[in-house]
């Protein structure tokens, strides 16, 4: 089997670890059979692992699916997904998969999302994500300051709710070109009506994110106008 498979008895001692599991943790079958399972498990995961294993053997549930960390013979640590089920009153079997690469990818993605979030939050220009009907899905703080509306208020609005009526026709044509695939981006200057009723001039640079979403960069150019 390409994944680890381990049979344990009621006190969780290793009865039969397969070759893939031995390669995964770096210990031989003989070594594993002499070990306490807690020696392999990261200290922070022992309590939850014990709770699940006890519940399984007590018949509280038929199986469990749990992510935990293993401490290997070479001193390294890996993340694994372990699926356990009871074989009989004295034994349980676990299917164990090394998910370290997936966890690292998740951590990198989270770090990227946090950096992107910080960038959007501190950007000096307005940034918004909208669908192809012009409805705002995400807006950054600068865009909220430009328009005077909160993020919650803007998410119930469209481009056209902000745009002066005289400029809506041009905005509509540009969005139509977007939807029909005639254009992947646009730049325009138009007027926004802020929440307090005042009118400002903005420069908007829009681009396609995917087939259903667009992103706009909005700059207040009232002073220049």
Coordinates of N, CA and C in Angstrom, one line a residue, residues 6-10 12-17 29 32-33 90-91:
X6 N -1.7 0.8 10.0 CA -1.2 0.3 11.3 C -2.3 -0.3 12.0
X7 N -2.1 -1.5 12.6 CA -3.0 -2.2 13.5 C -2.5 -2.0 14.9
X8 N -3.4 -1.5 15.8 CA -3.0 -1.3 17.2 C -3.9 -2.1 18.1
X9 N -3.5 -2.4 19.3 CA -4.4 -3.0 20.3 C -5.0 -2.0 21.2
X10 N -5.8 -2.4 22.2 CA -6.6 -1.5 23.0 C -5.7 -0.5 23.7
X12 N -3.2 0.8 22.5 CA -2.6 1.6 21.4 C -1.2 1.2 21.0
X13 N -0.7 0.1 21.5 CA 0.6 -0.4 21.1 C 0.5 -0.8 19.6
X14 N 1.7 -0.7 18.9 CA 1.7 -1.1 17.5 C 1.7 -2.6 17.4
X15 N 0.8 -3.2 16.7 CA 0.8 -4.6 16.5 C 1.3 -5.0 15.1
X16 N 0.9 -4.2 14.1 CA 1.3 -4.5 12.8 C 1.4 -3.2 12.0
X17 N 2.6 -2.6 11.8 CA 2.8 -1.4 11.0 C 3.3 -1.9 9.6
X29 N 9.6 -2.1 12.1 CA 8.5 -2.7 12.7 C 8.8 -3.1 14.2
X32 N 9.0 0.0 16.4 CA 7.6 0.5 16.6 C 6.9 -0.3 17.7
X33 N 7.0 -1.6 17.6 CA 6.3 -2.5 18.5 C 6.8 -2.4 20.0
X90 N -10.7 -5.5 20.6 CA -9.3 -5.3 21.1 C -8.4 -4.6 20.1
X91 N -8.8 -4.4 18.9 CA -7.9 -3.8 17.9 C -8.6 -2.7 17.1

